[in-house]
Amino acid sequence: QQQVKQSPQSLIVQKGGISIINCAYENTAFDYFPWYQQFPGKGPALLIAIRPDVSEKKEGRFTISFNKSAKQFSLHIMDSQPGDSATYFCAASVGSARQLTFGSGTQLTVLP
Amino acid sequence: DVKVTQSSRYLVKRTGEKVFLECVQDMDHENMFWYRQDPGLGLRLIYFSYDVKMKEKGDIPEGYSVSREKKERFSLILESASTNQTSMYLCASSTLKDRVRDTQYFGPGTRLTVL
């Protein structure tokens, strides 16, 4: 069963545009929502994370928006660059479980 | 920097062979994880371990086993490899002492092909 649904599966954006990736979750016990970035040939690496007590978190060009009532969260990449081309995974975890439940991934291509 | 290394980047095995995938981390992390990554399915947890000699099943443990005899090393074992186990296998580690909760540090992956 997929507890975190991610869309779209692939995304193509022009350089300078905004990339938006969406995730929805079912388990209301989730209380931590990280995003991971994976470049070809590499393992995923933590990009940015949010807790449900805030609606938005921004780090540079990357912003997470969180909607607790809708059980949705999204990653926005402003001024997208070709170097942002990668696969992005949303994830969620519960308390001190230490496990992460990952979404299915979005392959982002930023055209020069 | 945390370093997670995996024994092979590419591996080709035959159906029915016993396969060992090794993972080593150098940051004294107590938690270690094995995932498989398939297109459109994301990362699915196979097994994880919170301590030496301790293991817990993840979402898709069937056909796999694990071993953790030392804190830094976590092995994934395919007892009898099958073609549907052809995949990318990722190892990760984490610690409760990390300043960013639940951050998992991944190795580069092993692409396993079972013929």
mmCIF file of N, CA and C in Angstrom, chain A residues 10 17 25 41 44 48 52 54 59-60 63-64 75 81 86 91 97:
data_model
loop_
_atom_site.group_PDB
_atom_site.id
_atom_site.type_symbol
_atom_site.label_atom_id
_atom_site.label_comp_id
_atom_site.label_asym_id
_atom_site.label_seq_id
_atom_site.Cartn_x
_atom_site.Cartn_y
_atom_site.Cartn_z
ATOM 1 N N SER A 10 7.043 12.599 -14.013
ATOM 2 C CA SER A 10 8.120 13.311 -14.684
ATOM 3 C C SER A 10 7.680 14.738 -14.967
ATOM 4 N N GLY A 17 12.169 28.741 -14.861
ATOM 5 C CA GLY A 17 10.777 28.489 -14.507
ATOM 6 C C GLY A 17 10.629 27.935 -13.094
ATOM 7 N N TYR A 25 -0.564 12.386 1.566
ATOM 8 C CA TYR A 25 -0.364 11.267 2.486
ATOM 9 C C TYR A 25 -1.692 10.874 3.105
ATOM 10 N N GLY A 41 23.354 8.089 -10.809
ATOM 11 C CA GLY A 41 24.541 7.408 -10.307
ATOM 12 C C GLY A 41 24.837 7.645 -8.841
ATOM 13 N N PRO A 44 20.104 8.991 -2.969
ATOM 14 C CA PRO A 44 19.358 10.194 -2.586
ATOM 15 C C PRO A 44 20.034 10.924 -1.427
ATOM 16 N N ILE A 48 15.491 19.186 1.910
ATOM 17 C CA ILE A 48 14.789 20.113 2.788
ATOM 18 C C ILE A 48 13.699 19.321 3.497
ATOM 19 N N PRO A 52 4.750 19.567 10.587
ATOM 20 C CA PRO A 52 3.384 20.028 10.299
ATOM 21 C C PRO A 52 2.934 21.243 11.091
ATOM 22 N N VAL A 54 4.238 24.132 10.819
ATOM 23 C CA VAL A 54 4.433 25.308 9.970
ATOM 24 C C VAL A 54 3.854 25.016 8.593
ATOM 25 N N GLU A 59 14.344 27.350 1.786
ATOM 26 C CA GLU A 59 15.797 27.310 1.850
ATOM 27 C C GLU A 59 16.325 27.621 0.463
ATOM 28 N N GLY A 60 16.773 28.860 0.293
ATOM 29 C CA GLY A 60 17.255 29.273 -1.010
ATOM 30 C C GLY A 60 16.137 29.253 -2.038
ATOM 31 N N THR A 63 11.332 25.562 -1.667
ATOM 32 C CA THR A 63 10.301 25.844 -0.674
ATOM 33 C C THR A 63 9.389 24.644 -0.546
ATOM 34 N N ILE A 64 9.096 24.265 0.708
ATOM 35 C CA ILE A 64 8.056 23.273 0.955
ATOM 36 C C ILE A 64 6.812 24.019 1.419
ATOM 37 N N LEU A 75 6.790 20.591 -3.121
ATOM 38 C CA LEU A 75 8.112 21.200 -3.268
ATOM 39 C C LEU A 75 8.066 22.166 -4.445
ATOM 40 N N GLN A 81 17.124 25.549 -12.520
ATOM 41 C CA GLN A 81 18.371 25.528 -13.283
ATOM 42 C C GLN A 81 18.646 24.119 -13.829
ATOM 43 N N ALA A 86 17.163 16.156 -11.709
ATOM 44 C CA ALA A 86 17.394 15.056 -10.780
ATOM 45 C C ALA A 86 16.054 14.379 -10.526
ATOM 46 N N ALA A 91 8.892 12.218 1.315
ATOM 47 C CA ALA A 91 8.878 11.149 2.300
ATOM 48 C C ALA A 91 8.139 11.629 3.542
ATOM 49 N N ALA A 97 9.961 6.596 14.969
ATOM 50 C CA ALA A 97 10.003 5.322 14.255
ATOM 51 C C ALA A 97 11.284 5.139 13.453
#
